[in-house]
PDB file of C-alpha atoms in Angstrom:
ATOM      1  CA  MET A 716    -191.039 -71.926 -81.801  1.00  0.00           C
ATOM      2  CA  LEU A 717    -191.209 -69.040 -84.234  1.00  0.00           C
ATOM      3  CA  LYS A 718    -190.774 -70.946 -87.655  1.00  0.00           C
ATOM      4  CA  LEU A 719    -191.456 -69.900 -91.373  1.00  0.00           C
ATOM      5  CA  SER A 720    -193.313 -71.937 -93.551  1.00  0.00           C
ATOM      6  CA  ARG A 721    -191.626 -74.689 -95.569  1.00  0.00           C
ATOM      7  CA  LEU A 722    -193.240 -72.683 -98.692  1.00  0.00           C
ATOM      8  CA  THR A 723    -191.093 -69.370 -97.779  1.00  0.00           C
ATOM      9  CA  ASP A 724    -188.329 -71.502 -97.167  1.00  0.00           C
ATOM     10  CA  TYR A 725    -188.576 -72.725-100.561  1.00  0.00           C
ATOM     11  CA  ALA A 726    -189.201 -69.157-101.911  1.00  0.00           C
ATOM     12  CA  ALA A 727    -185.860 -68.039-100.417  1.00  0.00           C
ATOM     13  CA  VAL A 728    -183.857 -70.888-102.002  1.00  0.00           C
ATOM     14  CA  VAL A 729    -185.585 -70.300-105.452  1.00  0.00           C
ATOM     15  CA  MET A 730    -184.685 -66.448-105.651  1.00  0.00           C
ATOM     16  CA  ALA A 731    -181.373 -67.272-104.480  1.00  0.00           C
ATOM     17  CA  GLN A 732    -180.921 -69.872-107.607  1.00  0.00           C
ATOM     18  CA  ILE A 733    -182.252 -66.981-109.700  1.00  0.00           C
ATOM     19  CA  ALA A 734    -179.948 -64.337-107.914  1.00  0.00           C
ATOM     20  CA  ARG A 735    -176.848 -66.328-108.756  1.00  0.00           C
ATOM     21  CA  HIS A 736    -177.439 -65.997-112.498  1.00  0.00           C
ATOM     22  CA  PRO A 737    -179.899 -62.860-112.875  1.00  0.00           C
ATOM     23  CA  GLU A 738    -178.619 -62.602-116.394  1.00  0.00           C
ATOM     24  CA  THR A 739    -180.736 -66.026-117.462  1.00  0.00           C
ATOM     25  CA  PRO A 740    -184.356 -66.306-117.618  1.00  0.00           C
ATOM     26  CA  HIS A 741    -184.997 -69.365-115.583  1.00  0.00           C
ATOM     27  CA  ALA A 742    -187.971 -71.747-116.689  1.00  0.00           C
ATOM     28  CA  ALA A 743    -190.163 -73.358-113.630  1.00  0.00           C
ATOM     29  CA  ALA A 744    -188.699 -76.961-114.337  1.00  0.00           C
ATOM     30  CA  GLU A 745    -185.094 -75.948-114.639  1.00  0.00           C
ATOM     31  CA  LEU A 746    -185.457 -74.118-111.120  1.00  0.00           C
ATOM     32  CA  ALA A 747    -187.051 -77.193-109.642  1.00  0.00           C
ATOM     33  CA  GLU A 748    -184.292 -79.630-110.979  1.00  0.00           C
ATOM     34  CA  ALA A 749    -181.637 -76.717-109.864  1.00  0.00           C
ATOM     35  CA  VAL A 750    -182.889 -76.915-106.378  1.00  0.00           C
ATOM     36  CA  GLN A 751    -184.138 -80.248-106.058  1.00  0.00           C
ATOM     37  CA  LEU A 752    -187.839 -79.624-105.115  1.00  0.00           C
ATOM     38  CA  PRO A 753    -191.070 -80.828-106.897  1.00  0.00           C
ATOM     39  CA  HIS A 754    -192.030 -78.829-109.831  1.00  0.00           C
ATOM     40  CA  PRO A 755    -195.725 -77.973-108.817  1.00  0.00           C
ATOM     41  CA  THR A 756    -194.501 -76.334-105.240  1.00  0.00           C
ATOM     42  CA  VAL A 757    -191.847 -74.317-107.374  1.00  0.00           C
ATOM     43  CA  SER A 758    -194.486 -73.280-109.873  1.00  0.00           C
ATOM     44  CA  LYS A 759    -196.716 -72.387-106.993  1.00  0.00           C
ATOM     45  CA  THR A 760    -193.914 -70.233-105.136  1.00  0.00           C
ATOM     46  CA  LEU A 761    -193.035 -68.423-108.450  1.00  0.00           C
ATOM     47  CA  LYS A 762    -196.280 -67.086-108.749  1.00  0.00           C
ATOM     48  CA  MET A 763    -196.660 -65.899-105.604  1.00  0.00           C
ATOM     49  CA  LEU A 764    -193.251 -64.119-106.127  1.00  0.00           C
ATOM     50  CA  VAL A 765    -194.391 -62.590-109.473  1.00  0.00           C
ATOM     51  CA  LYS A 766    -197.794 -61.396-108.051  1.00  0.00           C
ATOM     52  CA  ALA A 767    -195.640 -59.701-105.023  1.00  0.00           C
ATOM     53  CA  GLY A 768    -193.210 -57.888-107.620  1.00  0.00           C
ATOM     54  CA  LEU A 769    -190.237 -59.797-106.704  1.00  0.00           C
ATOM     55  CA  LEU A 770    -190.062 -61.534-110.185  1.00  0.00           C
ATOM     56  CA  VAL A 771    -191.157 -60.929-113.687  1.00  0.00           C
ATOM     57  CA  SER A 772    -192.008 -63.554-116.096  1.00  0.00           C
ATOM     58  CA  GLN A 773    -191.935 -63.713-119.808  1.00  0.00           C
ATOM     59  CA  ARG A 774    -193.421 -66.371-122.291  1.00  0.00           C
ATOM     60  CA  GLY A 775    -191.813 -67.916-125.169  1.00  0.00           C
ATOM     61  CA  ALA A 776    -188.780 -69.612-126.309  1.00  0.00           C
ATOM     62  CA  GLN A 777    -186.611 -67.074-124.592  1.00  0.00           C
ATOM     63  CA  GLY A 778    -188.941 -66.475-121.724  1.00  0.00           C
ATOM     64  CA  GLY A 779    -188.792 -67.717-117.835  1.00  0.00           C
ATOM     65  CA  TYR A 780    -188.569 -65.881-114.655  1.00  0.00           C
ATOM     66  CA  ARG A 781    -186.172 -63.149-113.571  1.00  0.00           C
ATOM     67  CA  LEU A 782    -185.640 -60.758-110.482  1.00  0.00           C
ATOM     68  CA  ALA A 783    -187.796 -57.811-110.806  1.00  0.00           C
ATOM     69  CA  ARG A 784    -185.027 -55.700-109.052  1.00  0.00           C
ATOM     70  CA  PRO A 785    -181.324 -56.158-108.304  1.00  0.00           C
ATOM     71  CA  ALA A 786    -180.864 -58.772-105.652  1.00  0.00           C
ATOM     72  CA  SER A 787    -179.188 -55.838-103.340  1.00  0.00           C
ATOM     73  CA  GLN A 788    -182.596 -54.436-103.401  1.00  0.00           C
ATOM     74  CA  ILE A 789    -184.767 -57.350-102.461  1.00  0.00           C
ATOM     75  CA  THR A 790    -184.700 -58.474 -98.699  1.00  0.00           C
ATOM     76  CA  ALA A 791    -185.608 -61.410 -96.642  1.00  0.00           C
ATOM     77  CA  ALA A 792    -188.438 -59.608 -95.384  1.00  0.00           C
ATOM     78  CA  ASP A 793    -189.882 -58.705 -98.913  1.00  0.00           C
ATOM     79  CA  ILE A 794    -189.578 -62.695 -99.417  1.00  0.00           C
ATOM     80  CA  ILE A 795    -191.128 -63.605 -96.418  1.00  0.00           C
ATOM     81  CA  ALA A 796    -193.989 -61.078 -97.002  1.00  0.00           C
ATOM     82  CA  ALA A 797    -194.802 -62.472-100.563  1.00  0.00           C
ATOM     83  CA  ILE A 798    -195.257 -65.847 -99.108  1.00  0.00           C
ATOM     84  CA  GLU A 799    -196.602 -65.263 -95.381  1.00  0.00           C
ATOM     85  CA  GLY A 800    -197.835 -61.544 -95.332  1.00  0.00           C
ATOM     86  CA  PRO A 801    -196.513 -58.889 -93.227  1.00  0.00           C
ATOM     87  CA  VAL A 802    -193.408 -59.766 -90.512  1.00  0.00           C
ATOM     88  CA  ALA A 803    -195.154 -59.258 -87.050  1.00  0.00           C
ATOM     89  CA  MET A 804    -194.938 -61.012 -84.001  1.00  0.00           C
ATOM     90  CA  THR A 805    -198.595 -60.459 -83.159  1.00  0.00           C
ATOM     91  CA  GLU A 806    -201.775 -59.255 -84.496  1.00  0.00           C
ATOM     92  CA  CYS A 807    -201.385 -55.815 -83.008  1.00  0.00           C
ATOM     93  CA  SER A 808    -197.820 -55.471 -84.521  1.00  0.00           C
ATOM     94  CA  HIS A 809    -199.014 -54.765 -87.791  1.00  0.00           C
ATOM     95  CA  ALA A 810    -202.707 -53.845 -87.663  1.00  0.00           C
ATOM     96  CA  GLU A 811    -204.663 -51.600 -84.783  1.00  0.00           C
ATOM     97  CA  GLY A 812    -207.492 -52.384 -83.921  1.00  0.00           C
ATOM     98  CA  ASP A 813    -207.516 -56.227 -84.362  1.00  0.00           C
ATOM     99  CA  CYS A 814    -207.393 -56.988 -80.605  1.00  0.00           C
ATOM    100  CA  GLU A 815    -210.171 -57.548 -78.418  1.00  0.00           C
ATOM    101  CA  LEU A 816    -207.654 -57.091 -75.363  1.00  0.00           C
ATOM    102  CA  ALA A 817    -206.222 -53.603 -76.612  1.00  0.00           C
ATOM    103  CA  ALA A 818    -207.463 -51.723 -73.781  1.00  0.00           C
ATOM    104  CA  THR A 819    -206.143 -54.084 -70.824  1.00  0.00           C
ATOM    105  CA  CYS A 820    -203.081 -55.628 -72.605  1.00  0.00           C
ATOM    106  CA  GLY A 821    -199.966 -53.840 -71.290  1.00  0.00           C
ATOM    107  CA  VAL A 822    -197.563 -55.457 -73.688  1.00  0.00           C
ATOM    108  CA  ALA A 823    -198.635 -54.235 -77.311  1.00  0.00           C
ATOM    109  CA  ASP A 824    -195.845 -51.428 -77.179  1.00  0.00           C
ATOM    110  CA  ASN A 825    -193.571 -53.660 -76.433  1.00  0.00           C
ATOM    111  CA  TRP A 826    -194.575 -56.245 -78.669  1.00  0.00           C
ATOM    112  CA  GLN A 827    -194.417 -53.526 -81.566  1.00  0.00           C
ATOM    113  CA  ARG A 828    -190.774 -52.895 -80.592  1.00  0.00           C
ATOM    114  CA  VAL A 829    -189.969 -56.356 -81.069  1.00  0.00           C
ATOM    115  CA  SER A 830    -191.565 -56.417 -84.608  1.00  0.00           C
ATOM    116  CA  LEU A 831    -190.241 -53.593 -85.598  1.00  0.00           C
ATOM    117  CA  ALA A 832    -186.761 -54.849 -84.266  1.00  0.00           C
ATOM    118  CA  MET A 833    -187.114 -58.293 -86.179  1.00  0.00           C
ATOM    119  CA  ARG A 834    -188.660 -56.616 -89.249  1.00  0.00           C
ATOM    120  CA  THR A 835    -185.516 -54.160 -89.370  1.00  0.00           C
ATOM    121  CA  LEU A 836    -182.895 -57.036 -89.066  1.00  0.00           C
ATOM    122  CA  LEU A 837    -184.835 -58.997 -92.072  1.00  0.00           C
ATOM    123  CA  GLU A 838    -184.820 -55.637 -94.164  1.00  0.00           C
ATOM    124  CA  SER A 839    -181.208 -55.777 -93.534  1.00  0.00           C
ATOM    125  CA  VAL A 840    -180.478 -59.033 -95.050  1.00  0.00           C
ATOM    126  CA  THR A 841    -180.635 -58.916 -98.813  1.00  0.00           C
ATOM    127  CA  LEU A 842    -181.304 -61.562-101.484  1.00  0.00           C
ATOM    128  CA  SER A 843    -177.357 -61.116-102.459  1.00  0.00           C
ATOM    129  CA  HIS A 844    -176.899 -62.160 -98.802  1.00  0.00           C
ATOM    130  CA  LEU A 845    -178.810 -65.011 -99.159  1.00  0.00           C
ATOM    131  CA  ALA A 846    -177.306 -66.058-102.255  1.00  0.00           C
ATOM    132  CA  ASP A 847    -173.953 -65.780-101.333  1.00  0.00           C
ATOM    133  CA  THR A 848    -172.611 -69.133-100.158  1.00  0.00           C
ATOM    134  CA  SER A 849    -170.587 -67.701 -96.950  1.00  0.00           C
ATOM    135  CA  PRO A 850    -172.015 -67.012 -93.664  1.00  0.00           C
ATOM    136  CA  ILE A 851    -173.710 -63.597 -93.101  1.00  0.00           C
ATOM    137  CA  LYS A 852    -172.172 -61.696 -90.438  1.00  0.00           C
ATOM    138  CA  LEU A 853    -175.105 -60.119 -88.176  1.00  0.00           C
ATOM    139  CA  PRO A 854    -174.620 -57.909 -85.500  1.00  0.00           C
ATOM    140  CA  LEU A 855    -174.348 -60.015 -82.166  1.00  0.00           C
ATOM    141  CA  LYS A 856    -176.905 -57.852 -80.441  1.00  0.00           C
ATOM    142  CA  MET A 857    -179.876 -55.597 -81.552  1.00  0.00           C
ATOM    143  CA  PRO A 858    -181.024 -53.027 -78.735  1.00  0.00           C
ATOM    144  CA  ILE A 859    -184.475 -53.059 -79.071  1.00  0.00           C
ATOM    145  CA  GLN A 860    -184.511 -50.064 -76.646  1.00  0.00           C
ATOM    146  CA  SER A 861    -183.095 -47.798 -79.653  1.00  0.00           C
ATOM    147  CA  VAL A 862    -186.206 -48.966 -81.656  1.00  0.00           C
ATOM    148  CA  SER A 863    -189.231 -46.494 -81.291  1.00  0.00           C
ATOM    149  CA  VAL A 864    -192.774 -47.914 -81.627  1.00  0.00           C
ATOM    150  CA  SER A 865    -193.440 -44.126 -83.500  1.00  0.00           C
ATOM    151  CA  ALA A 866    -190.880 -45.149 -86.262  1.00  0.00           C
ATOM    152  CA  ALA A 867    -193.297 -48.177 -86.999  1.00  0.00           C
ATOM    153  CA  THR A 868    -196.009 -45.804 -88.111  1.00  0.00           C
ATOM    154  CA  ALA A 869    -193.808 -43.485 -90.016  1.00  0.00           C
TER     155      ALA A 869
END
């Protein structure tokens, strides 16, 4: 099963909560209560999201966490990358030279196409979509034959 970590899921939940009220700075304790997650987990997630440049934090009485840019400009791929690292299906899908089987593999180009298609899909889902409580309408089929491997290196 291809599955994201719980921390990534929690990051999306926390980001969506902040996106629903972008004008207000959010304290870690308030966010933890609002999303019903343990405070230490929310704090750890917030630090990772700040480090990735998705949130900004401000100390003080009027401080808290805010989106670093509008929710429409933050993607699911951004959130995943902040917690998990680059979105890639296999090691060779995001970094060349890391595979001992590269010379005899025969499927690396196709895994790169799959990774690019997945990344493209995740980049099309914004935090605005995630924060909206109505279901996302996505294309039923994403043709990977139209995804060029050369686009991944461009």
